Coordinates of C-alpha atoms in Angstrom, one line a residue:
X1386 CA 11.2 -27.1 10.0
X1387 CA 8.5 -26.3 7.5
X1388 CA 5.6 -24.0 7.8
X1389 CA 2.8 -24.7 5.3
X1390 CA 1.1 -21.6 4.0
X1391 CA -1.8 -21.1 1.5
X1392 CA -1.5 -21.1 -2.3
X1393 CA 0.5 -18.0 -3.3
X1394 CA 2.4 -17.8 -0.1
X1395 CA 5.8 -19.6 0.1
X1396 CA 6.7 -22.1 2.7
X1397 CA 9.9 -22.9 4.6
X1398 CA 11.6 -26.3 4.4
X1399 CA 14.9 -26.8 6.3
X1400 CA 15.8 -23.1 5.6
X1401 CA 15.2 -23.5 1.9
X1402 CA 12.2 -22.7 -0.3
X1403 CA 9.3 -25.0 -1.0
X1404 CA 5.9 -24.1 -2.4
X1405 CA 3.5 -25.4 0.2
X1406 CA 0.6 -25.6 -2.2
X1407 CA 2.1 -28.8 -3.8
X1408 CA 1.1 -30.9 -0.8
X1409 CA -2.0 -29.0 0.1
X1410 CA -4.1 -28.3 -2.9
X1411 CA -5.2 -30.3 -5.9
X1412 CA -2.9 -29.7 -8.9
X1413 CA -0.9 -26.9 -7.2
X1414 CA 2.6 -26.2 -8.6
X1415 CA 5.9 -26.8 -7.0
X1416 CA 9.3 -25.2 -7.6
X1417 CA 12.9 -25.7 -6.8
X1418 CA 14.7 -23.5 -4.2
X1419 CA 16.0 -20.1 -5.4
X1420 CA 18.7 -19.2 -2.9
X1421 CA 20.9 -16.7 -4.7
X1422 CA 24.4 -16.2 -3.3
X1423 CA 23.8 -12.5 -2.9
X1424 CA 23.6 -10.3 0.2
X1425 CA 22.6 -6.7 0.5
X1426 CA 22.7 -3.9 3.1
X1427 CA 19.2 -2.6 2.0
X1428 CA 16.8 -2.0 4.9
X1429 CA 13.2 -1.0 5.4
X1430 CA 11.4 0.7 8.3
X1431 CA 7.7 0.5 9.2
X1432 CA 7.0 4.1 8.2
X1433 CA 3.2 4.0 8.7
X1434 CA 2.6 5.5 5.2
X1435 CA 0.4 2.7 3.8
X1436 CA -3.2 3.0 4.8
X1437 CA -5.5 0.0 5.3
X1438 CA -7.0 -2.3 7.8
X1439 CA -7.1 -6.1 8.0
X1440 CA -4.3 -6.6 5.5
X1441 CA -4.1 -10.0 3.7
X1442 CA -0.9 -10.6 1.7
X1443 CA -0.6 -12.8 -1.4
X1444 CA 2.6 -13.6 -3.1
X1445 CA 1.9 -13.8 -6.8
X1446 CA 4.4 -16.1 -8.4
X1447 CA 3.8 -15.1 -12.0
X1448 CA 4.5 -11.4 -11.4
X1449 CA 6.9 -11.6 -8.5
X1450 CA 4.9 -9.1 -6.5
X1451 CA 3.3 -9.3 -3.1
X1452 CA -0.3 -8.0 -3.1
X1453 CA -2.0 -6.6 0.1
X1454 CA -5.8 -6.5 0.2
X1455 CA -7.2 -4.2 2.8
X1456 CA -10.5 -3.1 4.4
X1457 CA -10.9 0.4 3.1
X1458 CA -8.3 2.3 1.1
X1459 CA -10.1 1.9 -2.3
X1460 CA -11.2 4.6 -4.7
X1461 CA -14.8 5.7 -4.8
X1462 CA -16.9 3.0 -6.5
X1463 CA -14.8 0.1 -5.2
X1464 CA -14.4 -2.0 -2.1
X1465 CA -11.0 -3.1 -0.7
X1466 CA -7.8 -1.3 -1.4
X1467 CA -5.1 -3.1 -3.3
X1468 CA -1.4 -2.5 -2.8
X1469 CA 1.6 -4.3 -4.3
X1470 CA 5.2 -4.5 -3.3
X1471 CA 8.4 -6.2 -4.4
X1472 CA 9.7 -6.6 -0.9
X1473 CA 6.9 -6.6 1.6
X1474 CA 7.9 -3.1 2.7
X1475 CA 7.6 -0.5 -0.1
X1476 CA 3.9 -0.7 -0.9
X1477 CA 2.4 0.9 -4.0
X1478 CA -1.4 1.6 -4.0
X1479 CA -3.1 0.6 -7.2
X1480 CA -6.0 2.6 -8.6
X1481 CA -9.6 1.4 -8.1
X1482 CA -10.0 -1.5 -5.8
X1483 CA -10.6 -5.3 -5.6
X1484 CA -14.4 -5.3 -6.0
X1485 CA -16.6 -2.9 -7.9
X1486 CA -19.5 -1.4 -6.0
X1487 CA -21.7 -1.7 -9.1
X1488 CA -20.9 -5.4 -9.5
X1489 CA -24.1 -6.8 -11.2
X1490 CA -24.2 -9.7 -8.6
X1491 CA -23.6 -7.5 -5.6
X1492 CA -25.4 -8.8 -2.5
X1493 CA -23.8 -6.9 0.4
X1494 CA -25.4 -3.7 1.6
X1495 CA -22.4 -2.4 3.6
X1496 CA -19.7 -3.4 6.1
X1497 CA -17.3 -4.8 3.4
X1498 CA -14.5 -6.2 5.6
X1499 CA -11.5 -8.4 5.7
X1500 CA -10.6 -9.5 2.2
X1501 CA -8.4 -12.5 1.5
X1502 CA -7.3 -13.7 -1.9
X1503 CA -6.2 -17.2 -2.9
X1504 CA -4.5 -18.2 -6.2
X1505 CA -4.9 -21.5 -7.9
X1506 CA -1.9 -22.0 -10.2
X1507 CA -3.6 -24.7 -12.1
X1508 CA -6.5 -22.7 -13.3
X1509 CA -4.8 -19.3 -13.0
X1510 CA -7.8 -18.0 -11.0
X1511 CA -7.7 -15.7 -8.0
X1512 CA -10.5 -16.0 -5.4
X1513 CA -11.5 -13.2 -3.1
X1514 CA -13.2 -14.1 0.2
X1515 CA -14.8 -11.2 2.0
X1516 CA -17.4 -10.3 4.6
X1517 CA -20.3 -8.0 4.1
X1518 CA -23.7 -7.1 5.7
X1519 CA -26.9 -8.1 4.0
X1520 CA -30.1 -6.0 3.7
X1521 CA -33.1 -6.9 5.8
X1522 CA -34.8 -9.1 3.1
X1523 CA -31.7 -11.3 2.6
X1524 CA -31.0 -11.2 6.4
X1525 CA -34.4 -12.7 7.0
X1526 CA -33.6 -15.5 4.5
X1527 CA -30.3 -16.4 6.3
X1528 CA -31.1 -15.5 9.9
X1529 CA -34.8 -15.8 10.3
X1530 CA -35.2 -12.2 11.4
X1531 CA -35.7 -9.2 9.1
X1532 CA -34.4 -6.9 11.9
X1533 CA -31.3 -9.0 12.7
X1534 CA -28.8 -6.4 13.7
X1535 CA -25.6 -7.7 12.2
X1536 CA -26.6 -10.0 9.3
X1537 CA -23.1 -10.6 8.0
X1538 CA -21.9 -13.4 5.8
X1539 CA -19.0 -14.4 3.5
X1540 CA -19.0 -13.7 -0.2
X1541 CA -16.6 -15.0 -2.9
X1542 CA -15.5 -13.2 -6.1
X1543 CA -13.1 -14.3 -8.8
X1544 CA -10.6 -12.7 -11.2
X1545 CA -7.9 -13.8 -13.6
X1546 CA -5.4 -11.1 -12.3
X1547 CA -4.4 -10.3 -8.7
X1548 CA -5.2 -6.6 -9.3
X1549 CA -8.9 -7.4 -10.1
X1550 CA -11.4 -6.1 -10.3
X1551 CA -12.9 -9.3 -9.0
X1552 CA -16.5 -10.3 -9.9
X1553 CA -19.0 -11.9 -7.6
X1554 CA -19.5 -15.6 -8.5
X1555 CA -23.1 -15.4 -7.2
X1556 CA -25.7 -12.8 -6.1
X1557 CA -25.6 -14.2 -2.6
X1558 CA -23.0 -15.3 0.0
X1559 CA -21.9 -18.8 0.6
X1560 CA -24.9 -21.2 1.1
X1561 CA -24.1 -21.8 4.7
X1562 CA -26.4 -21.5 7.8
X1563 CA -24.4 -22.1 11.0
X1564 CA -26.8 -22.7 13.8
X1565 CA -26.5 -23.0 17.6
X1566 CA -29.2 -25.4 18.7
X1567 CA -28.4 -25.4 22.5
X1568 CA -27.9 -21.6 22.8
X1569 CA -30.7 -19.5 24.5
X1570 CA -31.2 -16.5 22.2
X1571 CA -31.4 -13.9 24.9
X1572 CA -31.7 -11.1 22.3
X1573 CA -35.4 -12.2 21.9
X1574 CA -36.1 -11.2 25.5
X1575 CA -34.0 -8.0 25.6
X1576 CA -35.3 -4.5 25.2
X1577 CA -35.5 -2.6 21.9
X1578 CA -32.0 -1.1 22.3
X1579 CA -30.5 -4.6 22.5
X1580 CA -27.8 -3.3 24.8
X1581 CA -28.8 -4.8 28.2
X1582 CA -28.9 -8.6 28.5
X1583 CA -30.8 -10.4 31.3
X1584 CA -29.4 -9.8 34.8
X1585 CA -29.2 -13.5 35.7
X1586 CA -28.3 -16.7 33.9
X1587 CA -31.6 -18.2 35.1
X1588 CA -33.5 -15.4 33.3
X1589 CA -31.4 -15.9 30.2
X1590 CA -32.3 -19.6 30.1
X1591 CA -36.0 -18.6 29.6
X1592 CA -35.1 -17.4 26.1
X1593 CA -36.0 -19.6 23.1
X1594 CA -33.2 -21.9 21.8
X1595 CA -31.4 -21.5 18.6
X1596 CA -30.0 -18.5 16.7
X1597 CA -28.1 -18.4 13.4
X1598 CA -24.5 -17.2 13.6
X1599 CA -23.3 -14.2 11.5
X1600 CA -19.9 -14.6 9.9
X1601 CA -16.9 -12.2 9.2
X1602 CA -13.1 -12.6 8.8
X1603 CA -12.9 -15.6 6.5
X1604 CA -9.6 -17.5 6.4
X1605 CA -8.8 -20.7 4.5
X1606 CA -6.4 -23.5 5.4
X1607 CA -5.4 -25.9 2.6
X1608 CA -4.1 -29.1 4.1
X1609 CA -3.6 -32.6 2.7
X1610 CA -6.1 -32.0 -0.1
X1611 CA -8.8 -30.5 2.2
X1612 CA -9.9 -26.9 2.5
X1613 CA -11.0 -25.5 5.9
X1614 CA -12.9 -22.2 6.3
X1615 CA -12.3 -20.4 9.6
X1616 CA -14.5 -17.4 10.5
X1617 CA -15.5 -15.1 13.4
X1618 CA -19.0 -14.9 14.7
X1619 CA -19.0 -11.1 14.8
X1620 CA -20.0 -11.0 18.5
X1621 CA -23.7 -10.3 17.8
X1622 CA -26.3 -12.8 19.1
X1623 CA -23.8 -14.6 21.3
X1624 CA -24.3 -13.6 25.0
X1625 CA -22.3 -15.8 27.2
X1626 CA -22.8 -15.9 31.0
X1627 CA -19.5 -15.2 32.8
X1628 CA -19.7 -16.7 36.3
X1629 CA -16.7 -14.8 37.5
X1630 CA -18.1 -11.4 36.5
X1631 CA -21.6 -12.4 37.3
X1632 CA -23.1 -11.1 34.1
X1633 CA -23.6 -11.7 30.4
X1634 CA -20.8 -10.8 27.9
X1635 CA -21.5 -10.7 24.2
X1636 CA -18.6 -12.6 22.5
X1637 CA -17.1 -13.1 19.1
X1638 CA -15.7 -16.6 18.8
X1639 CA -13.8 -18.4 16.0
X1640 CA -15.3 -21.4 14.3
X1641 CA -14.6 -23.6 11.3
X1642 CA -16.2 -25.8 8.7
X1643 CA -14.7 -27.9 5.9
X1644 CA -15.4 -26.9 2.4
X1645 CA -15.8 -29.1 -0.7
X1646 CA -13.2 -28.7 -3.5
X1647 CA -15.3 -28.5 -6.6
X1648 CA -15.2 -24.7 -6.6
X1649 CA -11.4 -24.7 -6.4
X1650 CA -11.1 -27.0 -9.4
X1651 CA -13.6 -25.2 -11.7
X1652 CA -11.5 -23.7 -14.5
X1653 CA -14.2 -21.1 -15.2
X1654 CA -14.5 -19.9 -11.6
X1655 CA -18.3 -20.2 -11.8
X1656 CA -18.8 -22.5 -8.9
X1657 CA -19.5 -21.0 -5.4
X1658 CA -17.7 -22.8 -2.5
X1659 CA -20.0 -25.1 -0.5
X1660 CA -19.7 -26.7 2.9
X1661 CA -18.9 -30.4 3.2
X1662 CA -22.1 -32.5 3.3
X1663 CA -21.4 -33.8 6.8
X1664 CA -22.2 -30.3 8.1
X1665 CA -25.4 -29.7 6.1
X1666 CA -28.3 -29.5 8.5
X1667 CA -26.2 -31.4 11.1
X1668 CA -27.4 -29.1 14.0
X1669 CA -31.1 -29.6 13.4
X1670 CA -32.7 -31.0 16.5
X1671 CA -36.2 -30.7 15.3
X1672 CA -37.9 -30.1 11.9
X1673 CA -36.9 -26.8 10.4
X1674 CA -39.7 -24.3 9.8
X1675 CA -39.6 -22.6 6.4
X1676 CA -37.1 -25.1 5.0
X1677 CA -34.1 -23.2 6.4
X1678 CA -31.2 -25.4 7.1
X1679 CA -29.5 -25.6 10.5
X1680 CA -25.8 -26.3 9.6
X1681 CA -23.1 -27.4 11.9
X1682 CA -19.7 -26.0 12.7
X1683 CA -16.7 -26.7 14.9
X1684 CA -15.8 -24.3 17.7
X1685 CA -12.2 -23.3 17.4
X1686 CA -11.6 -20.6 20.0
X1687 CA -13.9 -19.5 22.8
X1688 CA -13.1 -17.5 25.9
X1689 CA -15.0 -19.9 28.1
X1690 CA -12.9 -22.9 27.0
X1691 CA -9.6 -21.0 27.4
X1692 CA -9.9 -17.7 29.3
X1693 CA -7.1 -15.2 29.1
X1694 CA -7.4 -11.8 31.0
X1695 CA -5.8 -9.8 28.2
X1696 CA -9.0 -10.3 26.2
X1697 CA -11.1 -8.5 28.8
X1698 CA -10.5 -4.8 27.7
X1699 CA -14.2 -4.3 27.0
X1700 CA -16.2 -6.3 29.5
X1701 CA -17.2 -3.2 31.4
X1702 CA -18.0 -0.9 28.4
X1703 CA -21.7 -0.7 29.2
X1704 CA -21.1 1.0 32.5
X1705 CA -18.1 3.2 31.4
X1706 CA -20.0 4.4 28.3
X1707 CA -23.1 5.4 30.3
X1708 CA -25.1 2.5 28.7
X1709 CA -24.3 3.3 25.1
X1710 CA -22.1 0.2 24.4
X1711 CA -22.3 -3.5 25.2
X1712 CA -20.0 -5.5 27.4
X1713 CA -18.1 -7.5 24.8
X1714 CA -15.2 -9.7 24.0
X1715 CA -13.7 -10.3 20.5
X1716 CA -11.7 -13.2 19.0
X1717 CA -11.4 -12.5 15.3
X1718 CA -9.0 -12.0 12.3
X1719 CA -7.6 -15.5 12.4
X1720 CA -4.9 -17.0 10.2
X1721 CA -4.2 -20.7 10.3
X1722 CA -1.3 -22.8 8.9
X1723 CA 0.7 -26.0 9.5
X1724 CA 4.2 -26.1 10.8
X1725 CA 6.3 -29.2 10.3
X1726 CA 9.4 -29.7 12.5
X1727 CA 11.7 -32.3 14.0
X1728 CA 11.6 -33.2 17.7
X1729 CA 13.7 -35.9 19.3
X1730 CA 14.6 -37.1 15.8
X1731 CA 11.0 -37.5 14.7
X1732 CA 9.1 -35.3 12.2
X1733 CA 6.0 -33.8 13.7
X1734 CA 3.3 -31.4 12.6
X1735 CA 1.6 -28.6 14.6
X1736 CA -1.1 -26.2 13.5
X1737 CA -0.9 -22.5 14.4
X1738 CA -3.6 -20.0 14.4
X1739 CA -3.1 -16.3 15.1
X1740 CA -6.1 -14.2 16.2
X1741 CA -6.9 -10.7 17.4
X1742 CA -8.8 -9.8 20.6
X1743 CA -10.4 -6.6 21.9
X1744 CA -12.0 -3.9 19.8
X1745 CA -10.0 -2.9 16.7
X1746 CA -10.7 0.8 17.6
X1747 CA -9.0 0.4 20.9
X1748 CA -5.3 0.8 21.7
X1749 CA -5.4 -2.6 23.5
X1750 CA -6.2 -4.5 20.3
X1751 CA -3.6 -7.3 20.1
X1752 CA -2.6 -10.6 18.6
X1753 CA -2.4 -14.0 20.3
X1754 CA -2.0 -17.5 19.0
X1755 CA -3.2 -21.0 19.6
X1756 CA -1.9 -24.5 18.5
X1757 CA -3.5 -27.8 17.7
X1758 CA -2.7 -31.2 16.4
X1759 CA -5.5 -31.1 13.8
X1760 CA -7.0 -28.2 11.8
X1761 CA -10.3 -28.6 13.7
X1762 CA -8.6 -28.9 17.1
X1763 CA -8.8 -29.0 19.9
X1764 CA -6.9 -25.7 20.0
X1765 CA -4.9 -24.4 23.0
X1766 CA -4.0 -20.8 23.4
X1767 CA -0.4 -19.9 24.1
X1768 CA -0.1 -19.1 27.8
X1769 CA 1.8 -15.8 27.4
X1770 CA -0.5 -14.2 24.9
X1771 CA -0.6 -11.6 23.5
X1772 CA 2.5 -11.9 21.2
X1773 CA 1.8 -8.5 19.5
X1774 CA 0.3 -5.5 21.3
X1775 CA 0.6 -1.8 21.7
X1776 CA 4.1 -0.5 22.2
X1777 CA 4.5 3.2 23.1
X1778 CA 8.3 2.7 22.8
X1779 CA 8.0 2.2 19.0
X1780 CA 4.8 4.3 18.6
X1781 CA 2.6 1.4 17.6
X1782 CA -1.0 0.9 18.9
X1783 CA -4.1 -1.1 18.0
X1784 CA -2.0 -3.9 16.5
X1785 CA -4.0 -6.7 15.0
X1786 CA -5.7 -8.6 12.2
X1787 CA -2.7 -9.6 10.1
X1788 CA -1.8 -12.5 7.8
X1789 CA 1.2 -14.8 7.3
X1790 CA 3.5 -14.7 4.4
X1791 CA 7.2 -15.4 3.7
X1792 CA 10.3 -13.7 2.4
X1793 CA 10.8 -13.9 -1.4
X1794 CA 13.1 -16.9 -1.1
X1795 CA 10.9 -18.6 1.5
X1796 CA 13.5 -18.7 4.3
X1797 CA 11.8 -16.2 6.6
X1798 CA 8.2 -15.8 7.9
X1799 CA 6.5 -12.4 8.2
X1800 CA 3.3 -11.2 9.8
X1801 CA 1.7 -8.2 8.0
X1802 CA -0.8 -6.4 10.2
X1803 CA -2.5 -3.1 10.8
X1804 CA -2.1 -0.7 13.7
X1805 CA -2.2 3.0 14.6
X1806 CA 0.5 5.5 15.3
X1807 CA -1.2 6.8 18.5
X1808 CA -4.1 5.7 20.8
X1809 CA -6.4 8.3 19.2
X1810 CA -5.4 8.1 15.5
X1811 CA -8.4 7.4 13.4
X1812 CA -6.5 5.8 10.6
X1813 CA -5.2 2.2 10.4
X1814 CA -1.8 1.6 8.6
X1815 CA 0.1 -1.5 7.5
X1816 CA 3.1 -2.9 9.3
X1817 CA 5.4 -5.7 8.3
X1818 CA 7.0 -7.7 11.1
X1819 CA 9.3 -10.7 11.2
X1820 CA 7.5 -13.8 12.7
X1821 CA 9.7 -16.6 14.2
X1822 CA 8.9 -20.1 15.4
X1823 CA 11.5 -21.5 17.7
X1824 CA 11.6 -25.3 17.2
X1825 CA 14.2 -25.6 20.1
X1826 CA 12.0 -23.9 22.8
X1827 CA 11.0 -26.0 25.8
X1828 CA 7.7 -27.7 25.1
X1829 CA 6.0 -26.8 21.8
X1830 CA 7.7 -24.6 19.2
X1831 CA 7.2 -21.0 20.3
X1832 CA 5.9 -18.2 18.1
X1833 CA 7.2 -14.7 18.4
X1834 CA 6.5 -11.5 16.4
X1835 CA 9.1 -8.8 16.2
X1836 CA 7.8 -5.2 16.5
X1837 CA 10.0 -2.5 15.1
X1838 CA 9.8 0.9 13.5
X1839 CA 13.6 1.0 13.1
X1840 CA 15.8 -0.1 10.3
X1841 CA 15.4 -3.8 9.5
X1842 CA 17.0 -5.9 6.8
X1843 CA 14.9 -6.3 3.7
X1844 CA 13.3 -9.8 3.5
X1845 CA 15.7 -12.5 2.4
X1846 CA 15.7 -13.1 -1.4
X1847 CA 14.7 -9.5 -2.3
X1848 CA 18.2 -9.1 -3.7
X1849 CA 19.9 -9.3 -6.1
X1850 CA 18.5 -6.1 -7.4
X1851 CA 18.6 -5.4 -11.1
X1852 CA 19.0 -1.8 -12.3
X1853 CA 18.4 -1.1 -16.0
X1854 CA 18.2 2.1 -18.0
X1855 CA 18.1 3.0 -21.7
X1856 CA 20.7 5.2 -23.5
X1857 CA 19.5 8.8 -24.0
X1858 CA 19.6 11.3 -26.8
X1859 CA 18.7 14.9 -26.2
X1860 CA 18.8 18.1 -28.2
X1861 CA 20.6 21.2 -27.1
X1862 CA 18.0 23.2 -25.1
X1863 CA 15.7 20.3 -25.0
X1864 CA 14.8 17.7 -22.3
X1865 CA 14.5 13.9 -22.3
X1866 CA 13.4 11.5 -19.6
X1867 CA 15.5 8.5 -18.7
X1868 CA 13.6 5.2 -18.9
X1869 CA 14.9 3.1 -16.0
X1870 CA 13.8 0.5 -13.5
X1871 CA 15.0 -1.2 -10.3
X1872 CA 13.7 -4.8 -9.9
X1873 CA 13.8 -7.4 -7.2
X1874 CA 15.2 -10.9 -7.7
X1875 CA 11.7 -12.1 -8.6
X1876 CA 11.4 -9.4 -11.3
X1877 CA 9.0 -7.0 -9.6
X1878 CA 9.7 -3.3 -10.2
X1879 CA 10.1 -0.9 -7.3
X1880 CA 7.9 2.3 -7.3
X1881 CA 10.7 4.8 -7.6
X1882 CA 8.3 7.7 -6.9
X1883 CA 7.6 6.3 -3.4
X1884 CA 9.4 8.1 -0.6
X1885 CA 11.1 4.9 0.5
X1886 CA 13.1 4.8 -2.8
X1887 CA 15.3 7.5 -4.3
X1888 CA 17.8 7.7 -7.2
X1889 CA 21.1 9.6 -7.0
X1890 CA 22.4 10.8 -10.4
X1891 CA 25.9 11.7 -11.7
X1892 CA 27.0 13.0 -15.1
X1893 CA 30.7 12.6 -16.1
X1894 CA 31.7 14.8 -17.7
X1895 CA 29.1 17.3 -16.5
X1896 CA 29.4 19.9 -19.3
X1897 CA 27.1 18.6 -22.1
X1898 CA 24.0 18.2 -20.0
X1899 CA 22.3 18.7 -16.6
X1900 CA 20.2 16.1 -14.7
X1901 CA 17.3 16.4 -12.4
X1902 CA 15.7 13.7 -10.3
X1903 CA 12.2 14.4 -8.8
X1904 CA 9.7 11.8 -7.6
X1905 CA 11.6 9.0 -9.2
X1906 CA 11.6 10.7 -12.6
X1907 CA 15.1 11.4 -14.1
X1908 CA 15.2 14.3 -16.6
X1909 CA 18.2 15.4 -18.7
X1910 CA 18.5 18.8 -20.3
X1911 CA 20.9 19.4 -23.2
X1912 CA 23.4 22.2 -22.7
X1913 CA 25.9 21.8 -25.5
X1914 CA 26.7 19.2 -28.2
X1915 CA 28.8 16.4 -27.0
X1916 CA 28.5 13.1 -25.1
X1917 CA 28.6 12.1 -21.5
X1918 CA 27.7 9.2 -19.2
X1919 CA 24.9 9.1 -16.7
X1920 CA 25.3 7.0 -13.6
X1921 CA 22.2 6.3 -11.4
X1922 CA 22.5 4.9 -7.9
X1923 CA 19.6 3.3 -6.0
X1924 CA 19.0 4.5 -2.5
X1925 CA 16.6 3.6 0.3
X1926 CA 15.3 5.8 3.1
X1927 CA 16.3 5.0 6.6
X1928 CA 14.1 5.3 9.7
X1929 CA 15.7 8.7 10.5
X1930 CA 14.7 10.1 7.1
X1931 CA 18.1 10.0 5.5
X1932 CA 18.9 8.1 2.3
X1933 CA 21.8 5.7 1.8
X1934 CA 23.2 4.0 -1.3
X1935 CA 22.2 0.3 -1.5
X1936 CA 25.0 -2.2 -1.9
X1937 CA 25.0 -5.9 -2.8
X1938 CA 27.7 -8.5 -3.2
X1939 CA 28.2 -12.2 -3.6
X1940 CA 29.0 -13.7 -0.3
X1941 CA 32.7 -13.1 0.4
X1942 CA 32.9 -10.5 -2.4
X1943 CA 33.3 -6.8 -2.2
X1944 CA 30.0 -4.9 -1.8
X1945 CA 29.1 -2.7 -4.8
X1946 CA 26.5 0.0 -5.1
X1947 CA 23.4 -0.9 -7.1
X1948 CA 24.0 1.3 -10.1
X1949 CA 23.5 1.6 -13.8
X1950 CA 25.5 3.7 -16.3
X1951 CA 24.2 4.7 -19.8
X1952 CA 25.6 6.9 -22.5
X1953 CA 24.1 10.3 -23.2
X1954 CA 24.4 12.1 -26.5
X1955 CA 23.5 15.8 -26.8
X1956 CA 22.8 16.8 -30.4

């Protein structure tokens, strides 16, 4: 089987590595498999120590690091926290953030959400897609109402490094105006609080036709030379009559549009993405006042087309909150990819889309998935959704809005998502889970997501580890730091000051010096003239808080600790 993932994320081909971008994106690179004959007993555990929401993971081939971009978690003066990891598990937060708040082309007022970053190996550019809310003046330009409550849209910024900071390509979001010509805009006949919709469907049908759709949670699918933008409508301005409940529910749905490719090919990164001409003004039924376009889109997921009760956690919020909240449903945080497999001796392709439902602040936030034969559908939800949800047994709640990536060698799929450690915890944290697609399941290949806070094997291809250190000279009575590094098979260095990693030190003979290890820093103190040898051993923390030496071996060989030994001279 093969699962095609966006540029910068590896794909699986018959259990070996392939770079999916080669078949998906103009000029994208390809590479031969790197399946080292090494095995390791190194483990990781979801320790809930990395803060962030809506994590999107990019594997950066040039550096060998994974980068996670999150809603929140940045320093003051920036938007979007940036973390990096050699192994998808031990995350190091980088200073600053992805996007400067004082960017000269900043267009967003607030609500900077859901960053995703895509790397073009041909141009070397990194593109940041993100959602933000406009001010009232720009909101009027895009939505026709200066007082539009949630005027959100998608911006794009560019950088030549994955760390950023990224710079906005334009002083405006994507020039896209998705419009619903057949929808009765019931907000226009609601009260000032905008909380209570019409009591009957008949009353709702008296509202004027045609609102513009706000957009959040951008996600790109690169497939057969085409680029598709998926987005969520952010719930606002989309009251849907639910015949079973006998009332209006305000819903967030997932939609898509095809983009052109000129922006992706621009070596300077100065071109904003634009929608394919076939969607431009395609939803105009009459002449447009003010020259504002009425662009088309393709519905991807809606509750009405494929209802599932697990998405109903908030349909009675108006009553239970004493009238302070709306009755709502959410479908958001999508990630789409193509999965190639063999069935009855024939090669087939199937498209997968994970999505989140319910409010992200609620413990019932969860993840489902849908499948289709084409990027634009029709999409069919998996009958046994959700595939990831709260689990009191492992202490994980509000699980959702993740992204797909692979192990360093491409043989395993992973879903990196956010969650909370309790139903009332205010903070979102990052979790890394194994995602599996069973090609041998009855019917269509079935997707499952593991959920664990226990000890799990590090992703395949993280090892062999390389441990290096420099010889040390120190004066009697003086101190010297040992310069050392532990690196993954891809060459990315582990943050040895992180609590997941630890070094154990031994001096033989012990007389000439003493050694101290604190927060990943190894310091020698000279005691008397002479020479000795320093051995450092790499350890990883277990789920129970203990530390164990890490071993690795060639298959069939004797496991050996990951160590380095250097001479020490005391003068």
